[in-house]
Amino acid sequence: RGLIFVIVLLLTILCSFIYRKCRKHIDINGKNYNIRIQENDLFEMKDCKKVIPFDECFTTKVGDAPDEINPRSICGQYITKYPIQEWEIQNLISIAQLQPANSRSKYQNKIRYESGKVIQKGDYLLMAFAKLDENGLGVMTRKEYIACLEQLWTELDKYYGQRDICIPILGSGVTRMEDTSLTQQELLDIMIESYKLSTHKIKTPHKLCIVYKKRDDFSFDKIGESI
């Protein structure tokens, strides 16, 4: 009996280990929210609306210059797949009745929009995200990042239209944090905690799906540890 118990225990541990290593998503459910953390390509997600983080000026020019959209970023991939001109962005801004921020961008004194604000184009929600410095590089402080999330949840409550919302881990790409250094794991924890605390949520059974690309600095088992 002892031998059988040991064998069963070892098999259970092995199966658990394999499952934890191979799983592609994890669900976090609460009284009034459903969050799914999923490894996938954002553009391959089906039957949902997808958030695309632009900069605060909704720049549409893709390239390798500091003031251009990095072609490898989520925004760069989106514009490459679905080319969009500046006049089209302005038309979407007008339709959404989105008002400019009170102050101008540090980059060339351009009109900017508050981080977290959204305009809609089909199944995509184009979001003003990173602030721009004097060189046109995307930068944010931790405080600005949290404020952006608070604004974003309000916007998603307005735009989700009884569908799931898919969003990348914001800030894990080319955006620079001015006053701190945050890993993909830490950024995810901040997003989850911010969403839990927000009064604006996607109503169940619909969910917020946070999509990520597999990286060494991320683990399902470590979710929540940095908060």
Coordinates of N, CA and C in Angstrom, one line a residue:
R1 N 0.8 -1.2 0.0 CA 0.0 0.0 0.0 C 0.9 1.3 0.0
G2 N 1.9 1.2 0.8 CA 2.8 2.3 0.8 C 3.4 2.7 -0.5
L3 N 3.8 1.6 -1.2 CA 4.4 1.8 -2.5 C 3.4 2.4 -3.5
I4 N 2.2 1.9 -3.5 CA 1.1 2.4 -4.4 C 0.9 3.9 -4.1
F5 N 0.9 4.2 -2.8 CA 0.7 5.6 -2.4 C 1.8 6.5 -2.9
V6 N 3.0 6.1 -2.8 CA 4.2 6.8 -3.3 C 4.1 7.0 -4.8
I7 N 3.7 5.9 -5.6 CA 3.6 6.0 -7.0 C 2.5 7.0 -7.4
V8 N 1.3 6.9 -6.8 CA 0.2 7.8 -7.1 C 0.6 9.3 -6.8
L9 N 1.3 9.5 -5.7 CA 1.7 10.8 -5.3 C 2.7 11.4 -6.3
L10 N 3.7 10.5 -6.8 CA 4.6 11.0 -7.8 C 4.0 11.3 -9.1
L11 N 3.0 10.5 -9.5 CA 2.3 10.7 -10.7 C 1.4 12.0 -10.7
T12 N 0.9 12.2 -9.5 CA 0.1 13.5 -9.3 C 1.0 14.7 -9.4
I13 N 2.1 14.6 -8.8 CA 3.1 15.7 -8.8 C 3.5 16.0 -10.3
L14 N 3.8 14.9 -11.0 CA 4.3 15.0 -12.4 C 3.2 15.6 -13.3
C15 N 2.0 15.1 -13.1 CA 0.9 15.6 -13.9 C 0.6 17.1 -13.6
S16 N 0.7 17.5 -12.4 CA 0.5 18.9 -12.0 C 1.6 19.7 -12.6
F17 N 2.9 19.2 -12.6 CA 4.0 20.0 -13.1 C 3.8 20.2 -14.6
I18 N 3.4 19.1 -15.3 CA 3.2 19.2 -16.8 C 2.1 20.2 -17.1
Y19 N 1.0 20.1 -16.3 CA -0.1 21.0 -16.6 C 0.3 22.5 -16.4
R20 N 1.0 22.7 -15.3 CA 1.4 24.1 -15.0 C 2.4 24.6 -16.1
K21 N 3.2 23.8 -16.7 CA 4.1 24.2 -17.7 C 3.5 24.4 -19.1
C22 N 2.4 23.6 -19.3 CA 1.8 23.6 -20.6 C 0.6 24.5 -20.8
R23 N 0.0 24.9 -19.7 CA -1.2 25.7 -19.7 C -1.0 27.0 -20.4
K24 N -2.0 27.5 -21.2 CA -1.9 28.7 -22.0 C -2.7 29.8 -21.4
H25 N -3.5 29.6 -20.4 CA -4.3 30.7 -19.8 C -4.7 30.3 -18.4
I26 N -5.0 31.4 -17.7 CA -5.5 31.2 -16.3 C -6.6 32.3 -16.1
D27 N -7.6 31.9 -15.4 CA -8.8 32.8 -15.1 C -8.8 33.3 -13.7
I28 N -9.1 34.5 -13.5 CA -9.2 35.2 -12.2 C -10.6 35.7 -12.1
N29 N -11.4 35.1 -11.3 CA -12.8 35.5 -11.2 C -13.2 36.1 -9.8
G30 N -14.0 37.1 -9.8 CA -14.5 37.7 -8.6 C -16.0 37.9 -8.7
K31 N -16.5 38.6 -7.7 CA -17.9 38.8 -7.6 C -18.5 39.5 -8.8
N32 N -17.8 40.4 -9.4 CA -18.4 41.2 -10.5 C -17.4 41.4 -11.6
Y33 N -16.4 40.4 -11.8 CA -15.5 40.5 -12.8 C -14.9 39.2 -13.2
N34 N -14.5 39.1 -14.5 CA -13.8 37.9 -15.0 C -12.6 38.4 -15.8
I35 N -11.4 37.9 -15.4 CA -10.2 38.2 -16.0 C -9.5 36.9 -16.5
R36 N -9.1 36.9 -17.8 CA -8.4 35.8 -18.3 C -7.0 36.3 -18.7
I37 N -5.9 35.6 -18.2 CA -4.6 35.9 -18.7 C -4.2 34.8 -19.7
Q38 N -3.9 35.2 -20.9 CA -3.7 34.2 -21.9 C -2.5 34.5 -22.8
E39 N -1.8 33.4 -23.1 CA -0.6 33.5 -24.0 C -1.2 33.3 -25.4
N40 N -1.0 34.4 -26.2 CA -1.5 34.3 -27.6 C -1.0 35.6 -28.3
D41 N -1.3 35.6 -29.6 CA -1.1 36.8 -30.4 C -2.4 37.6 -30.4
L42 N -2.3 38.8 -30.0 CA -3.5 39.7 -29.8 C -4.4 39.7 -31.1
F43 N -3.7 39.7 -32.3 CA -4.4 39.8 -33.5 C -5.1 38.5 -33.9
E44 N -4.8 37.4 -33.3 CA -5.4 36.2 -33.6 C -6.6 35.9 -32.7
M45 N -6.9 36.7 -31.7 CA -8.0 36.6 -30.9 C -9.3 36.8 -31.6
K46 N -10.3 36.0 -31.4 CA -11.6 36.0 -32.1 C -12.8 36.4 -31.2
D47 N -13.8 37.0 -31.8 CA -15.1 37.3 -31.1 C -14.8 38.2 -30.0
C48 N -14.1 39.3 -30.2 CA -13.8 40.2 -29.1 C -13.4 41.6 -29.7
K49 N -13.3 42.6 -28.8 CA -12.8 43.8 -29.2 C -11.3 43.9 -28.7
K50 N -10.4 44.5 -29.5 CA -9.0 44.5 -29.1 C -8.5 45.9 -28.9
V51 N -7.8 46.1 -27.8 CA -7.2 47.4 -27.5 C -5.8 47.6 -28.1
I52 N -5.6 48.6 -28.8 CA -4.3 48.9 -29.5 C -3.7 50.2 -28.8
P53 N -2.6 50.1 -28.1 CA -2.1 51.3 -27.5 C -1.2 52.2 -28.5
F54 N -1.7 53.4 -28.7 CA -1.0 54.4 -29.5 C -0.2 55.3 -28.5
D55 N 0.4 56.3 -29.0 CA 0.9 57.3 -28.1 C -0.1 58.4 -27.9
E56 N 0.2 59.4 -27.1 CA -0.8 60.4 -26.7 C -1.3 61.3 -27.9
C57 N -0.5 61.3 -29.0 CA -0.9 62.1 -30.2 C -1.5 61.3 -31.3
F58 N -1.7 60.0 -31.1 CA -2.2 59.0 -32.1 C -1.3 59.1 -33.3
T59 N 0.0 59.0 -33.2 CA 0.9 59.0 -34.3 C 0.7 57.8 -35.2
T60 N 0.7 57.9 -36.5 CA 0.4 56.8 -37.4 C 1.6 56.5 -38.3
K61 N 2.7 57.2 -38.2 CA 3.9 56.9 -39.1 C 4.8 55.8 -38.4
V62 N 5.0 54.7 -39.1 CA 5.8 53.6 -38.7 C 7.2 53.7 -39.2
G63 N 8.2 53.5 -38.4 CA 9.6 53.5 -38.8 C 10.5 53.3 -37.6
D64 N 11.8 53.5 -37.9 CA 12.8 53.3 -36.9 C 13.3 54.6 -36.2
A65 N 12.8 55.7 -36.7 CA 13.2 57.0 -36.0 C 12.6 57.1 -34.6
P66 N 13.2 57.8 -33.7 CA 12.7 57.9 -32.4 C 11.2 58.4 -32.3
D67 N 10.8 59.3 -33.2 CA 9.5 59.9 -33.2 C 8.5 59.1 -34.0
E68 N 8.9 57.9 -34.5 CA 8.0 57.1 -35.3 C 7.6 55.8 -34.5
I69 N 6.5 55.2 -35.0 CA 6.0 54.0 -34.3 C 6.9 52.8 -34.6
N70 N 7.4 52.2 -33.6 CA 8.2 51.0 -33.7 C 7.4 49.9 -34.5
P71 N 7.9 49.4 -35.6 CA 7.1 48.4 -36.4 C 6.9 47.1 -35.6
R72 N 7.7 46.8 -34.6 CA 7.6 45.6 -33.8 C 6.6 45.7 -32.7
S73 N 6.2 47.0 -32.4 CA 5.2 47.2 -31.3 C 3.8 46.7 -31.7
I74 N 2.9 46.6 -30.7 CA 1.5 46.3 -31.0 C 0.9 47.3 -32.0
C75 N 1.2 48.6 -31.7 CA 0.7 49.6 -32.5 C 1.3 49.6 -33.9
G76 N 2.6 49.3 -34.0 CA 3.2 49.2 -35.3 C 2.7 48.0 -36.1
Q77 N 2.5 46.9 -35.5 CA 1.9 45.8 -36.1 C 0.5 46.1 -36.7
Y78 N -0.3 46.8 -35.8 CA -1.6 47.1 -36.2 C -1.6 48.0 -37.5
I79 N -0.8 49.1 -37.5 CA -0.8 50.0 -38.6 C -0.3 49.3 -39.8
T80 N 0.7 48.4 -39.7 CA 1.2 47.6 -40.8 C 0.1 46.7 -41.4
K81 N -0.7 46.1 -40.6 CA -1.8 45.2 -41.0 C -2.9 46.0 -41.6
Y82 N -3.3 47.1 -40.9 CA -4.4 47.9 -41.3 C -4.0 49.4 -41.4
P83 N -3.4 49.7 -42.5 CA -2.8 51.1 -42.7 C -3.9 52.1 -42.4
I84 N -3.6 53.2 -41.6 CA -4.5 54.2 -41.3 C -3.8 55.6 -41.4
Q85 N -4.4 56.5 -42.0 CA -3.9 57.8 -42.2 C -4.2 58.8 -41.1
E86 N -3.5 59.9 -41.0 CA -3.8 60.8 -39.9 C -5.2 61.4 -40.0
W87 N -5.6 61.6 -41.2 CA -7.0 62.2 -41.4 C -8.1 61.2 -40.9
E88 N -7.8 59.9 -41.1 CA -8.7 58.9 -40.6 C -8.8 58.9 -39.1
I89 N -7.6 59.1 -38.4 CA -7.6 59.2 -37.0 C -8.4 60.4 -36.5
Q90 N -8.2 61.5 -37.2 CA -8.9 62.7 -36.8 C -10.4 62.6 -37.0
N91 N -10.8 61.8 -38.0 CA -12.3 61.6 -38.2 C -12.8 60.7 -37.1
L92 N -12.1 59.7 -36.7 CA -12.5 58.8 -35.6 C -12.6 59.6 -34.3
I93 N -11.6 60.5 -34.1 CA -11.6 61.4 -32.9 C -12.9 62.3 -32.9
S94 N -13.2 62.8 -34.1 CA -14.4 63.7 -34.2 C -15.7 62.9 -33.9
I95 N -15.8 61.6 -34.4 CA -16.9 60.8 -34.2 C -17.1 60.5 -32.7
A96 N -16.0 60.2 -32.1 CA -16.0 59.9 -30.6 C -16.2 61.1 -29.7
Q97 N -16.1 62.3 -30.4 CA -16.2 63.6 -29.6 C -15.2 63.6 -28.5
L98 N -14.0 63.1 -28.9 CA -12.9 63.1 -28.0 C -12.2 64.5 -27.9
Q99 N -12.1 65.1 -26.8 CA -11.5 66.4 -26.6 C -10.0 66.3 -26.3
P100 N -9.3 67.2 -26.8 CA -7.8 67.3 -26.5 C -7.6 67.5 -25.0
A101 N -6.4 67.1 -24.6 CA -6.0 67.4 -23.2 C -5.8 68.9 -23.0
N102 N -5.8 69.3 -21.8 CA -5.6 70.7 -21.5 C -4.3 71.3 -21.9
S103 N -3.3 70.4 -21.8 CA -1.9 70.9 -22.2 C -1.4 70.2 -23.4
R104 N -0.4 70.7 -24.0 CA 0.1 70.2 -25.3 C 1.2 69.1 -25.0
S105 N 1.5 68.3 -26.0 CA 2.6 67.3 -25.8 C 4.0 68.0 -25.8
K106 N 4.9 67.4 -25.1 CA 6.3 67.9 -25.0 C 6.9 67.8 -26.4
Y107 N 6.4 66.9 -27.2 CA 7.0 66.7 -28.5 C 6.4 67.7 -29.5
Q108 N 7.1 68.7 -29.9 CA 6.7 69.6 -31.0 C 5.4 70.3 -30.7
N109 N 5.1 70.4 -29.4 CA 3.9 71.1 -28.9 C 2.6 70.6 -29.6
K110 N 2.6 69.3 -29.9 CA 1.4 68.8 -30.6 C 0.2 68.6 -29.7
I111 N -1.0 68.6 -30.4 CA -2.2 68.3 -29.6 C -2.1 66.9 -29.1
R112 N -2.5 66.7 -27.9 CA -2.4 65.4 -27.3 C -3.7 65.0 -26.6
Y113 N -3.9 63.8 -26.3 CA -5.1 63.3 -25.6 C -4.8 62.5 -24.4
E114 N -5.6 62.6 -23.4 CA -5.4 62.0 -22.1 C -5.1 60.5 -22.3
S115 N -4.1 60.0 -21.6 CA -3.8 58.6 -21.6 C -5.0 57.8 -21.1
G116 N -5.3 56.7 -21.8 CA -6.5 55.9 -21.4 C -7.7 56.2 -22.2
K117 N -7.8 57.3 -22.9 CA -8.9 57.6 -23.8 C -8.9 56.7 -25.0
V118 N -10.1 56.4 -25.5 CA -10.2 55.5 -26.6 C -11.1 56.0 -27.7
I119 N -10.7 55.6 -29.0 CA -11.5 55.8 -30.1 C -11.7 54.5 -30.8
Q120 N -12.9 54.3 -31.4 CA -13.2 52.9 -32.0 C -13.1 52.9 -33.5
K121 N -12.5 51.8 -34.0 CA -12.4 51.5 -35.4 C -12.7 50.0 -35.6
G122 N -14.0 49.7 -35.9 CA -14.4 48.4 -36.1 C -14.3 47.6 -34.8
D123 N -13.6 46.5 -34.8 CA -13.4 45.7 -33.6 C -12.2 46.1 -32.8
Y124 N -11.5 47.2 -33.2 CA -10.3 47.7 -32.5 C -10.6 49.0 -31.8
L125 N -10.1 49.0 -30.5 CA -10.2 50.2 -29.7 C -8.8 50.9 -29.7
L126 N -8.7 52.0 -30.3 CA -7.4 52.6 -30.4 C -7.2 53.6 -29.2
M127 N -6.2 53.3 -28.4 CA -6.1 54.0 -27.1 C -4.9 55.0 -27.1
A128 N -5.1 56.2 -26.6 CA -4.0 57.1 -26.3 C -3.3 56.5 -25.1
F129 N -2.0 56.3 -25.2 CA -1.3 55.6 -24.1 C 0.0 56.4 -23.7
A130 N 1.1 56.1 -24.3 CA 2.4 56.7 -23.8 C 2.4 58.2 -24.1
K131 N 2.9 58.9 -23.1 CA 3.2 60.3 -23.3 C 4.5 60.4 -24.1
L132 N 4.7 61.5 -24.8 CA 5.9 61.7 -25.6 C 6.9 62.8 -25.0
D133 N 8.2 62.5 -25.0 CA 9.1 63.4 -24.5 C 9.6 64.3 -25.7
E134 N 10.6 65.2 -25.4 CA 11.0 66.1 -26.4 C 11.5 65.5 -27.7
N135 N 11.9 64.2 -27.6 CA 12.5 63.5 -28.8 C 11.4 62.6 -29.5
G136 N 10.2 62.6 -29.0 CA 9.2 61.8 -29.5 C 9.1 60.4 -29.0
L137 N 9.9 60.1 -27.9 CA 9.9 58.8 -27.3 C 8.8 58.6 -26.3
G138 N 8.2 57.4 -26.3 CA 7.1 57.2 -25.3 C 7.6 57.0 -23.9
V139 N 7.2 57.8 -23.0 CA 7.6 57.7 -21.6 C 6.4 57.9 -20.7
M140 N 6.5 57.3 -19.5 CA 5.4 57.4 -18.5 C 6.1 57.2 -17.1
T141 N 5.4 57.8 -16.1 CA 5.8 57.5 -14.7 C 4.8 56.5 -14.2
R142 N 5.2 55.9 -13.1 CA 4.3 54.9 -12.5 C 2.9 55.5 -12.2
K143 N 2.9 56.7 -11.6 CA 1.7 57.4 -11.3 C 0.8 57.6 -12.6
E144 N 1.5 58.0 -13.6 CA 0.7 58.3 -14.9 C 0.2 56.9 -15.5
Y145 N 1.0 55.9 -15.3 CA 0.5 54.6 -15.8 C -0.8 54.1 -15.0
I146 N -0.8 54.3 -13.7 CA -2.0 53.9 -12.9 C -3.2 54.8 -13.3
A147 N -2.9 56.1 -13.5 CA -4.0 57.0 -13.9 C -4.6 56.6 -15.2
C148 N -3.7 56.2 -16.2 CA -4.1 55.7 -17.5 C -5.0 54.5 -17.4
L149 N -4.7 53.6 -16.5 CA -5.5 52.4 -16.4 C -6.9 52.7 -15.8
E150 N -6.9 53.6 -14.9 CA -8.2 54.0 -14.3 C -9.1 54.7 -15.4
Q151 N -8.5 55.5 -16.2 CA -9.3 56.1 -17.3 C -9.7 55.0 -18.3
L152 N -8.8 54.0 -18.6 CA -9.1 53.0 -19.6 C -10.3 52.1 -19.2
W153 N -10.3 51.7 -17.9 CA -11.5 50.9 -17.5 C -12.8 51.6 -17.7
T154 N -12.8 52.9 -17.4 CA -14.0 53.7 -17.7 C -14.4 53.7 -19.2
E155 N -13.4 53.8 -20.0 CA -13.7 53.8 -21.5 C -14.2 52.4 -21.9
L156 N -13.5 51.3 -21.4 CA -14.0 50.0 -21.8 C -15.4 49.7 -21.4
D157 N -15.8 50.2 -20.2 CA -17.1 50.0 -19.8 C -18.1 50.6 -20.8
K158 N -17.7 51.7 -21.4 CA -18.5 52.4 -22.4 C -18.5 51.7 -23.8
Y159 N -17.4 51.1 -24.1 CA -17.2 50.6 -25.5 C -17.3 49.1 -25.7
Y160 N -17.4 48.3 -24.6 CA -17.2 46.9 -24.8 C -18.4 46.2 -25.6
G161 N -19.6 46.8 -25.5 CA -20.7 46.4 -26.3 C -21.1 44.9 -26.1
Q162 N -21.1 44.5 -24.9 CA -21.4 43.1 -24.5 C -20.6 42.1 -25.3
R163 N -19.3 42.4 -25.3 CA -18.3 41.4 -25.9 C -17.1 41.4 -25.0
D164 N -16.3 40.4 -25.2 CA -15.0 40.3 -24.4 C -14.1 41.4 -24.9
I165 N -13.2 41.9 -24.1 CA -12.2 42.8 -24.5 C -10.8 42.2 -24.3
C166 N -10.0 42.3 -25.4 CA -8.6 41.7 -25.3 C -7.6 42.9 -25.3
I167 N -6.7 42.8 -24.4 CA -5.7 43.9 -24.3 C -4.3 43.3 -24.0
P168 N -3.3 43.9 -24.6 CA -1.9 43.5 -24.2 C -1.5 43.9 -22.9
I169 N -0.4 43.4 -22.4 CA 0.2 43.9 -21.1 C 0.8 45.3 -21.4
L170 N 0.1 46.4 -21.0 CA 0.5 47.7 -21.3 C 1.8 48.1 -20.7
G171 N 2.7 48.7 -21.5 CA 4.0 49.1 -21.0 C 5.1 48.1 -21.1
S172 N 4.8 46.9 -21.6 CA 5.8 45.8 -21.6 C 6.6 45.9 -22.9
G173 N 6.2 46.8 -23.8 CA 7.0 46.9 -25.1 C 8.0 48.0 -25.1
V174 N 7.8 49.0 -25.9 CA 8.9 50.0 -26.0 C 8.7 51.2 -25.1
T175 N 7.6 51.3 -24.4 CA 7.4 52.5 -23.6 C 8.3 52.5 -22.4
R176 N 8.9 53.6 -22.1 CA 9.9 53.7 -21.0 C 9.3 54.3 -19.8
M177 N 9.6 53.7 -18.6 CA 9.1 54.2 -17.3 C 10.2 55.1 -16.8
E178 N 9.8 56.4 -16.5 CA 10.8 57.4 -16.1 C 11.3 57.2 -14.7
D179 N 10.5 56.7 -13.8 CA 10.9 56.7 -12.4 C 11.0 55.3 -11.8
T180 N 10.8 54.3 -12.6 CA 10.9 53.0 -12.1 C 11.2 52.0 -13.2
S181 N 11.5 50.8 -12.9 CA 11.7 49.7 -13.9 C 10.8 48.6 -13.5
L182 N 9.9 48.3 -14.4 CA 8.8 47.3 -14.1 C 8.9 46.1 -15.1
T183 N 8.9 44.9 -14.6 CA 8.9 43.7 -15.5 C 7.5 43.5 -16.0
Q184 N 7.4 42.6 -17.0 CA 6.1 42.3 -17.6 C 5.2 41.7 -16.5
Q185 N 5.8 40.9 -15.6 CA 5.0 40.4 -14.4 C 4.5 41.5 -13.5
E186 N 5.3 42.5 -13.2 CA 4.9 43.5 -12.3 C 3.8 44.4 -13.0
L187 N 4.0 44.7 -14.3 CA 3.0 45.4 -15.0 C 1.6 44.7 -15.0
L188 N 1.7 43.4 -15.2 CA 0.4 42.6 -15.2 C -0.3 42.7 -13.9
D189 N 0.5 42.6 -12.8 CA -0.1 42.7 -11.5 C -0.7 44.0 -11.2
I190 N -0.1 45.1 -11.7 CA -0.7 46.4 -11.5 C -2.0 46.5 -12.3
M191 N -2.0 46.0 -13.5 CA -3.3 46.0 -14.3 C -4.4 45.2 -13.7
I192 N -4.1 44.0 -13.2 CA -5.1 43.2 -12.5 C -5.7 43.9 -11.3
E193 N -4.8 44.4 -10.4 CA -5.2 45.1 -9.2 C -6.0 46.3 -9.5
S194 N -5.6 47.1 -10.5 CA -6.3 48.3 -10.8 C -7.7 48.0 -11.3
Y195 N -7.8 46.9 -12.1 CA -9.1 46.5 -12.7 C -10.0 46.0 -11.5
K196 N -9.5 45.3 -10.6 CA -10.3 44.8 -9.5 C -10.9 45.9 -8.7
L197 N -10.1 47.0 -8.5 CA -10.5 48.1 -7.6 C -11.4 49.1 -8.4
S198 N -11.4 49.0 -9.7 CA -12.2 50.0 -10.5 C -13.7 49.8 -10.3
T199 N -14.5 50.8 -10.3 CA -15.9 50.7 -10.3 C -16.5 50.5 -11.6
H200 N -15.6 50.6 -12.7 CA -16.1 50.4 -14.0 C -15.5 49.1 -14.5
K201 N -16.4 48.1 -14.8 CA -15.9 46.8 -15.3 C -16.8 46.3 -16.4
I202 N -16.3 45.3 -17.2 CA -17.0 44.6 -18.2 C -18.0 43.7 -17.5
K203 N -19.2 43.8 -17.7 CA -20.2 43.0 -17.0 C -20.1 41.5 -17.4
T204 N -20.2 40.6 -16.4 CA -20.2 39.2 -16.7 C -21.4 38.8 -17.4
P205 N -21.4 37.8 -18.3 CA -20.3 36.8 -18.4 C -19.1 37.2 -19.3
H206 N -19.2 38.4 -19.8 CA -18.0 38.8 -20.6 C -16.8 39.1 -19.8
K207 N -15.7 39.1 -20.4 CA -14.4 39.2 -19.6 C -13.4 40.1 -20.2
L208 N -12.5 40.5 -19.4 CA -11.3 41.2 -19.8 C -10.2 40.2 -20.0
C209 N -9.7 40.1 -21.2 CA -8.6 39.1 -21.5 C -7.3 39.8 -21.7
I210 N -6.3 39.6 -20.9 CA -5.0 40.2 -21.0 C -4.1 39.2 -21.7
V211 N -3.7 39.6 -22.9 CA -2.9 38.7 -23.8 C -1.4 39.1 -23.7
Y212 N -0.6 38.0 -23.7 CA 0.8 38.3 -23.6 C 1.6 37.3 -24.5
K213 N 2.8 37.7 -24.8 CA 3.7 36.9 -25.5 C 4.7 36.2 -24.5
K214 N 5.0 35.0 -24.7 CA 5.8 34.2 -23.7 C 7.2 34.9 -23.6
R215 N 7.6 35.1 -22.3 CA 8.9 35.7 -22.0 C 9.4 35.1 -20.7
D216 N 10.7 35.2 -20.5 CA 11.4 34.6 -19.4 C 10.9 35.3 -18.1
D217 N 10.5 36.5 -18.1 CA 10.2 37.2 -16.9 C 8.7 37.1 -16.5
F218 N 8.1 36.1 -16.9 CA 6.6 35.9 -16.6 C 6.3 34.5 -16.2
S219 N 5.4 34.3 -15.2 CA 4.9 33.0 -14.8 C 3.5 33.2 -14.2
F220 N 2.6 32.2 -14.6 CA 1.3 32.2 -14.0 C 1.4 32.1 -12.5
D221 N 2.4 31.3 -12.0 CA 2.5 31.0 -10.6 C 2.9 32.3 -9.8
K222 N 3.4 33.3 -10.4 CA 3.9 34.5 -9.7 C 2.9 35.7 -9.8
I223 N 1.7 35.4 -10.4 CA 0.7 36.5 -10.5 C 0.3 36.9 -9.1
G224 N 0.4 38.2 -8.9 CA 0.0 38.8 -7.6 C 1.1 38.9 -6.6
E225 N 2.2 38.4 -6.8 CA 3.3 38.4 -5.9 C 3.9 39.8 -5.7
S226 N 3.9 40.6 -6.7 CA 4.5 41.9 -6.6 C 3.7 43.0 -6.0
I227 N 2.4 42.7 -5.7 CA 1.5 43.7 -5.2 C 1.5 43.6 -3.6

